[in-house]
Amino acid sequence: MDKAELGRFLRSHRERLAPGTVGLPSGGPRRTPGLRREEVAQLAHISTQYYTRLEQARGPRPSRHVLVALGRALRLTDAERDHLHALCGRPAEPPGVSRDVPDRVMDLVERLPDTAVVVLDAKYDVLAWNPLAAALLEDFSAVPQRERNMIRRYFLDPDPARRHYGIEDGGGFSRFAAAHLRAVAARYPRDRGVQDLVRELLRGSPEFVELWRVAEVSGEHGMAKVVAHPRLGPIPLDCDVLVVPERDQHVVLFTAPPGSPGHDALRLLSVLGLQEMR
């Protein structure tokens, strides 16, 4: 382990990050650029003393768990994360499911006011959304994080009207979801969240069990949907899925041609928003 080079690497990347980039307040003038050591420690869920010792080349070799946390806290690229592991003599294992949404994807979410946008991780946890998606599907901010998984909700929600946010697709999502999750479980054999989700579905959903036995692996991209909205009724929409390869994430876009009933409904939802829908 090259302690001196590790310290330089951590300090260099800490100084490149502005507080606003990681969702922290600036807290007034700063004597040095970038984040403070205690802020990096907070983001990585480690002690400030431990992180300081790493920067000062006085700390023990970090565990792989700590290295992953530091990589996320410092917003490292995949190549930079590999280098961080190499500095500590711990070759990076195949990563788990990423929940870090790239900045360019968040910009896309915010710049599409007439499109309902949801960002999903590999196992279909909802990571980000725009106000129109919240008005169309659900106020995700009011739902516990664990319950924001679209596949879990589809197979385990006791209310059939709620389990797919009112989206009518002839049962196509169930087949896709089981096949998709099978592929994800193969890609991330050590990801506890993925394995726990599969076990939970096998215990709680006979429908999922039957589909899992088929052992299909498939993809879902462009398709037509009808969203049965509780206030506006059926809304016909186009649904497209864009892939973010370096994060294995999916950007789901709900749109409609200008002048169509679906487009008019989306415009109405964008004006009324969540408050009026409630």
GROMACS .gro file of C-alpha atoms in nm:
model
  278
    1MET     CA    1   0.000   0.000   0.000
    2ASP     CA    2   0.140   0.339  -0.105
    3LYS     CA    3   0.025   0.554   0.187
    4ALA     CA    4   0.184   0.876   0.061
    5GLU     CA    5   0.030   0.846  -0.285
    6LEU     CA    6  -0.306   0.753  -0.133
    7GLY     CA    7  -0.298   1.068   0.079
    8ARG     CA    8  -0.215   1.285  -0.223
    9PHE     CA    9  -0.488   1.119  -0.428
   10LEU     CA   10  -0.756   1.174  -0.163
   11ARG     CA   11  -0.654   1.534  -0.097
   12SER     CA   12  -0.643   1.618  -0.468
   13HIS     CA   13  -0.994   1.488  -0.533
   14ARG     CA   14  -1.133   1.642  -0.215
   15GLU     CA   15  -1.007   1.984  -0.323
   16ARG     CA   16  -1.173   1.950  -0.665
   17LEU     CA   17  -1.524   1.914  -0.524
   18ALA     CA   18  -1.742   2.212  -0.445
   19PRO     CA   19  -1.990   2.166  -0.157
   20GLY     CA   20  -2.286   2.229  -0.386
   21THR     CA   21  -2.178   1.945  -0.613
   22VAL     CA   22  -2.242   1.692  -0.336
   23GLY     CA   23  -2.550   1.863  -0.190
   24LEU     CA   24  -2.377   2.041   0.099
   25PRO     CA   25  -2.413   2.412   0.191
   26SER     CA   26  -2.104   2.624   0.126
   27GLY     CA   27  -2.107   2.757   0.484
   28GLY     CA   28  -1.947   3.090   0.390
   29PRO     CA   29  -1.591   3.164   0.280
   30ARG     CA   30  -1.340   2.877   0.288
   31ARG     CA   31  -0.967   2.905   0.346
   32THR     CA   32  -0.894   2.627   0.099
   33PRO     CA   33  -1.078   2.506  -0.215
   34GLY     CA   34  -1.305   2.207  -0.219
   35LEU     CA   35  -1.458   2.007   0.063
   36ARG     CA   36  -1.340   1.996   0.421
   37ARG     CA   37  -1.206   1.668   0.556
   38GLU     CA   38  -1.499   1.632   0.793
   39GLU     CA   39  -1.740   1.670   0.501
   40VAL     CA   40  -1.577   1.388   0.306
   41ALA     CA   41  -1.585   1.173   0.620
   42GLN     CA   42  -1.954   1.253   0.664
   43LEU     CA   43  -2.034   1.157   0.304
   44ALA     CA   44  -1.837   0.832   0.336
   45HIS     CA   45  -1.985   0.749   0.681
   46ILE     CA   46  -1.644   0.720   0.848
   47SER     CA   47  -1.486   0.921   1.129
   48THR     CA   48  -1.309   1.247   1.054
   49GLN     CA   49  -1.007   1.127   1.251
   50TYR     CA   50  -0.978   0.813   1.038
   51TYR     CA   51  -1.008   1.006   0.712
   52THR     CA   52  -0.751   1.263   0.828
   53ARG     CA   53  -0.505   0.986   0.905
   54LEU     CA   54  -0.551   0.846   0.554
   55GLU     CA   55  -0.475   1.185   0.397
   56GLN     CA   56  -0.172   1.228   0.620
   57ALA     CA   57  -0.036   0.882   0.524
   58ARG     CA   58  -0.072   0.760   0.881
   59GLY     CA   59  -0.373   0.532   0.853
   60PRO     CA   60  -0.406   0.155   0.816
   61ARG     CA   61  -0.501  -0.002   0.486
   62PRO     CA   62  -0.870   0.076   0.427
   63SER     CA   63  -1.115  -0.206   0.380
   64ARG     CA   64  -1.281  -0.256   0.044
   65HIS     CA   65  -1.606  -0.125   0.199
   66VAL     CA   66  -1.434   0.201   0.301
   67LEU     CA   67  -1.277   0.238  -0.044
   68VAL     CA   68  -1.616   0.201  -0.212
   69ALA     CA   69  -1.762   0.463   0.026
   70LEU     CA   70  -1.474   0.704  -0.043
   71GLY     CA   71  -1.515   0.656  -0.417
   72ARG     CA   72  -1.879   0.755  -0.392
   73ALA     CA   73  -1.812   1.046  -0.157
   74LEU     CA   74  -1.546   1.190  -0.387
   75ARG     CA   75  -1.753   1.129  -0.705
   76LEU     CA   76  -1.473   0.927  -0.864
   77THR     CA   77  -1.502   0.787  -1.213
   78ASP     CA   78  -1.476   0.412  -1.265
   79ALA     CA   79  -1.110   0.447  -1.367
   80GLU     CA   80  -1.036   0.661  -1.060
   81ARG     CA   81  -1.206   0.408  -0.833
   82ASP     CA   82  -0.995   0.130  -0.979
   83HIS     CA   83  -0.683   0.339  -0.915
   84LEU     CA   84  -0.790   0.405  -0.556
   85HIS     CA   85  -0.824   0.031  -0.495
   86ALA     CA   86  -0.489  -0.034  -0.663
   87LEU     CA   87  -0.315   0.221  -0.438
   88CYS     CA   88  -0.434   0.020  -0.138
   89GLY     CA   89  -0.348  -0.318  -0.285
   90ARG     CA   90  -0.712  -0.419  -0.306
   91PRO     CA   91  -0.815  -0.491  -0.667
   92ALA     CA   92  -1.169  -0.373  -0.719
   93GLU     CA   93  -1.432  -0.648  -0.713
   94PRO     CA   94  -1.720  -0.638  -0.957
   95PRO     CA   95  -1.919  -0.340  -0.825
   96GLY     CA   96  -2.261  -0.365  -0.673
   97VAL     CA   97  -2.567  -0.184  -0.804
   98SER     CA   98  -2.488   0.187  -0.836
   99ARG     CA   99  -2.724   0.445  -0.687
  100ASP     CA  100  -2.517   0.749  -0.793
  101VAL     CA  101  -2.701   0.925  -1.074
  102PRO     CA  102  -2.459   1.110  -1.308
  103ASP     CA  103  -2.491   1.489  -1.311
  104ARG     CA  104  -2.571   1.494  -1.682
  105VAL     CA  105  -2.866   1.259  -1.621
  106MET     CA  106  -2.997   1.480  -1.340
  107ASP     CA  107  -2.969   1.778  -1.576
  108LEU     CA  108  -3.174   1.584  -1.831
  109VAL     CA  109  -3.442   1.509  -1.570
  110GLU     CA  110  -3.471   1.879  -1.485
  111ARG     CA  111  -3.475   2.002  -1.846
  112LEU     CA  112  -3.775   1.800  -1.967
  113PRO     CA  113  -4.076   1.975  -1.813
  114ASP     CA  114  -4.322   1.820  -2.062
  115THR     CA  115  -4.190   1.467  -2.010
  116ALA     CA  116  -4.242   1.250  -1.703
  117VAL     CA  117  -3.895   1.116  -1.619
  118VAL     CA  118  -3.789   0.850  -1.369
  119VAL     CA  119  -3.434   0.723  -1.313
  120LEU     CA  120  -3.397   0.360  -1.199
  121ASP     CA  121  -3.098   0.159  -1.083
  122ALA     CA  122  -3.025  -0.189  -1.216
  123LYS     CA  123  -3.275  -0.360  -0.986
  124TYR     CA  124  -3.541  -0.092  -1.057
  125ASP     CA  125  -3.518   0.117  -0.742
  126VAL     CA  126  -3.645   0.469  -0.817
  127LEU     CA  127  -3.344   0.701  -0.770
  128ALA     CA  128  -3.465   1.030  -0.917
  129TRP     CA  129  -3.774   1.180  -1.078
  130ASN     CA  130  -3.915   1.511  -1.193
  131PRO     CA  131  -4.234   1.681  -1.070
  132LEU     CA  132  -4.436   1.559  -1.369
  133ALA     CA  133  -4.345   1.196  -1.296
  134ALA     CA  134  -4.452   1.243  -0.935
  135ALA     CA  135  -4.786   1.385  -1.049
  136LEU     CA  136  -4.835   1.107  -1.306
  137LEU     CA  137  -4.726   0.806  -1.100
  138GLU     CA  138  -4.669   0.879  -0.732
  139ASP     CA  139  -4.509   1.125  -0.491
  140PHE     CA  140  -4.196   0.916  -0.446
  141SER     CA  141  -4.062   1.153  -0.179
  142ALA     CA  142  -4.347   1.044   0.049
  143VAL     CA  143  -4.260   0.673   0.011
  144PRO     CA  144  -3.990   0.500   0.221
  145GLN     CA  145  -3.683   0.429   0.012
  146ARG     CA  146  -3.724   0.052   0.042
  147GLU     CA  147  -4.074   0.076  -0.108
  148ARG     CA  148  -3.960   0.264  -0.419
  149ASN     CA  149  -3.866  -0.053  -0.604
  150MET     CA  150  -4.092  -0.096  -0.908
  151ILE     CA  151  -4.043  -0.472  -0.934
  152ARG     CA  152  -4.115  -0.539  -0.565
  153ARG     CA  153  -4.423  -0.321  -0.583
  154TYR     CA  154  -4.550  -0.495  -0.897
  155PHE     CA  155  -4.537  -0.845  -0.751
  156LEU     CA  156  -4.603  -0.780  -0.382
  157ASP     CA  157  -4.841  -0.484  -0.349
  158PRO     CA  158  -5.175  -0.625  -0.224
  159ASP     CA  159  -5.376  -0.370  -0.423
  160PRO     CA  160  -5.384  -0.468  -0.794
  161ALA     CA  161  -5.478  -0.112  -0.889
  162ARG     CA  162  -5.165   0.025  -0.724
  163ARG     CA  163  -4.903  -0.233  -0.800
  164HIS     CA  164  -4.792  -0.085  -1.136
  165TYR     CA  165  -4.894   0.279  -1.078
  166GLY     CA  166  -5.208   0.221  -1.282
  167ILE     CA  167  -5.006   0.135  -1.594
  168GLU     CA  168  -5.189  -0.108  -1.821
  169ASP     CA  169  -4.958  -0.314  -2.044
  170GLY     CA  170  -5.122  -0.654  -2.075
  171GLY     CA  171  -4.894  -0.814  -1.819
  172GLY     CA  172  -4.582  -0.745  -2.023
  173PHE     CA  173  -4.399  -0.587  -1.731
  174SER     CA  174  -4.423  -0.901  -1.518
  175ARG     CA  175  -4.242  -1.111  -1.780
  176PHE     CA  176  -3.987  -0.840  -1.843
  177ALA     CA  177  -3.926  -0.780  -1.470
  178ALA     CA  178  -3.851  -1.145  -1.390
  179ALA     CA  179  -3.620  -1.180  -1.692
  180HIS     CA  180  -3.447  -0.850  -1.616
  181LEU     CA  181  -3.393  -0.936  -1.250
  182ARG     CA  182  -3.245  -1.274  -1.348
  183ALA     CA  183  -2.986  -1.095  -1.562
  184VAL     CA  184  -2.913  -0.843  -1.285
  185ALA     CA  185  -2.864  -1.119  -1.028
  186ALA     CA  186  -2.608  -1.278  -1.260
  187ARG     CA  187  -2.422  -0.948  -1.308
  188TYR     CA  188  -2.413  -0.867  -0.935
  189PRO     CA  189  -2.380  -1.200  -0.753
  190ARG     CA  190  -2.243  -1.030  -0.439
  191ASP     CA  191  -2.493  -0.743  -0.422
  192ARG     CA  192  -2.699  -0.806  -0.111
  193GLY     CA  193  -2.985  -0.580  -0.221
  194VAL     CA  194  -3.033  -0.774  -0.544
  195GLN     CA  195  -3.016  -1.114  -0.376
  196ASP     CA  196  -3.253  -1.006  -0.096
  197LEU     CA  197  -3.504  -0.878  -0.351
  198VAL     CA  198  -3.501  -1.206  -0.544
  199ARG     CA  199  -3.549  -1.409  -0.223
  200GLU     CA  200  -3.832  -1.182  -0.110
  201LEU     CA  201  -4.013  -1.220  -0.441
  202LEU     CA  202  -3.967  -1.597  -0.447
  203ARG     CA  203  -4.119  -1.618  -0.098
  204GLY     CA  204  -4.406  -1.378  -0.154
  205SER     CA  205  -4.520  -1.402  -0.517
  206PRO     CA  206  -4.635  -1.726  -0.685
  207GLU     CA  207  -4.652  -1.530  -1.012
  208PHE     CA  208  -4.286  -1.437  -0.984
  209VAL     CA  209  -4.193  -1.797  -0.897
  210GLU     CA  210  -4.353  -1.924  -1.218
  211LEU     CA  211  -4.184  -1.658  -1.430
  212TRP     CA  212  -3.848  -1.717  -1.259
  213ARG     CA  213  -3.864  -2.085  -1.351
  214VAL     CA  214  -3.892  -1.997  -1.720
  215ALA     CA  215  -3.538  -1.854  -1.698
  216GLU     CA  216  -3.585  -1.596  -1.972
  217VAL     CA  217  -3.347  -1.302  -2.016
  218SER     CA  218  -3.480  -1.011  -2.221
  219GLY     CA  219  -3.476  -0.634  -2.258
  220GLU     CA  220  -3.747  -0.368  -2.270
  221HIS     CA  221  -3.709  -0.039  -2.455
  222GLY     CA  222  -3.978   0.137  -2.658
  223MET     CA  223  -4.343   0.059  -2.588
  224ALA     CA  224  -4.691   0.208  -2.557
  225LYS     CA  225  -4.858   0.240  -2.218
  226VAL     CA  226  -5.190   0.352  -2.077
  227VAL     CA  227  -5.173   0.507  -1.731
  228ALA     CA  228  -5.500   0.489  -1.540
  229HIS     CA  229  -5.464   0.813  -1.346
  230PRO     CA  230  -5.690   0.841  -1.039
  231ARG     CA  231  -5.803   1.194  -1.130
  232LEU     CA  232  -5.766   1.223  -1.507
  233GLY     CA  233  -5.857   0.871  -1.612
  234PRO     CA  234  -5.675   0.671  -1.884
  235ILE     CA  235  -5.374   0.854  -2.031
  236PRO     CA  236  -5.219   0.696  -2.344
  237LEU     CA  237  -4.843   0.751  -2.347
  238ASP     CA  238  -4.527   0.641  -2.520
  239CYS     CA  239  -4.265   0.492  -2.287
  240ASP     CA  240  -3.899   0.484  -2.381
  241VAL     CA  241  -3.608   0.357  -2.173
  242LEU     CA  242  -3.259   0.503  -2.211
  243VAL     CA  243  -2.962   0.317  -2.064
  244VAL     CA  244  -2.679   0.481  -1.868
  245PRO     CA  245  -2.410   0.216  -1.929
  246GLU     CA  246  -2.143   0.327  -1.681
  247ARG     CA  247  -2.394   0.315  -1.394
  248ASP     CA  248  -2.619   0.036  -1.526
  249GLN     CA  249  -2.915   0.267  -1.476
  250HIS     CA  250  -3.229   0.335  -1.678
  251VAL     CA  251  -3.399   0.664  -1.762
  252VAL     CA  252  -3.770   0.604  -1.825
  253LEU     CA  253  -3.944   0.871  -2.035
  254PHE     CA  254  -4.323   0.904  -2.061
  255THR     CA  255  -4.421   1.123  -2.358
  256ALA     CA  256  -4.706   1.181  -2.602
  257PRO     CA  257  -4.728   1.338  -2.949
  258PRO     CA  258  -4.826   1.709  -2.946
  259GLY     CA  259  -5.199   1.757  -2.976
  260SER     CA  260  -5.282   1.406  -2.856
  261PRO     CA  261  -5.500   1.335  -2.551
  262GLY     CA  262  -5.195   1.207  -2.369
  263HIS     CA  263  -5.002   1.526  -2.437
  264ASP     CA  264  -5.293   1.739  -2.315
  265ALA     CA  265  -5.310   1.530  -1.997
  266LEU     CA  266  -4.937   1.571  -1.931
  267ARG     CA  267  -4.963   1.947  -1.977
  268LEU     CA  268  -5.253   1.958  -1.735
  269LEU     CA  269  -5.058   1.756  -1.481
  270SER     CA  270  -4.758   1.985  -1.515
  271VAL     CA  271  -4.977   2.281  -1.431
  272LEU     CA  272  -5.174   2.121  -1.148
  273GLY     CA  273  -4.885   1.930  -0.993
  274LEU     CA  274  -4.901   1.716  -0.681
  275GLN     CA  275  -5.090   1.957  -0.459
  276GLU     CA  276  -5.397   1.975  -0.684
  277MET     CA  277  -5.387   1.600  -0.747
  278ARG     CA  278  -5.410   1.537  -0.374
   0.00000   0.00000   0.00000
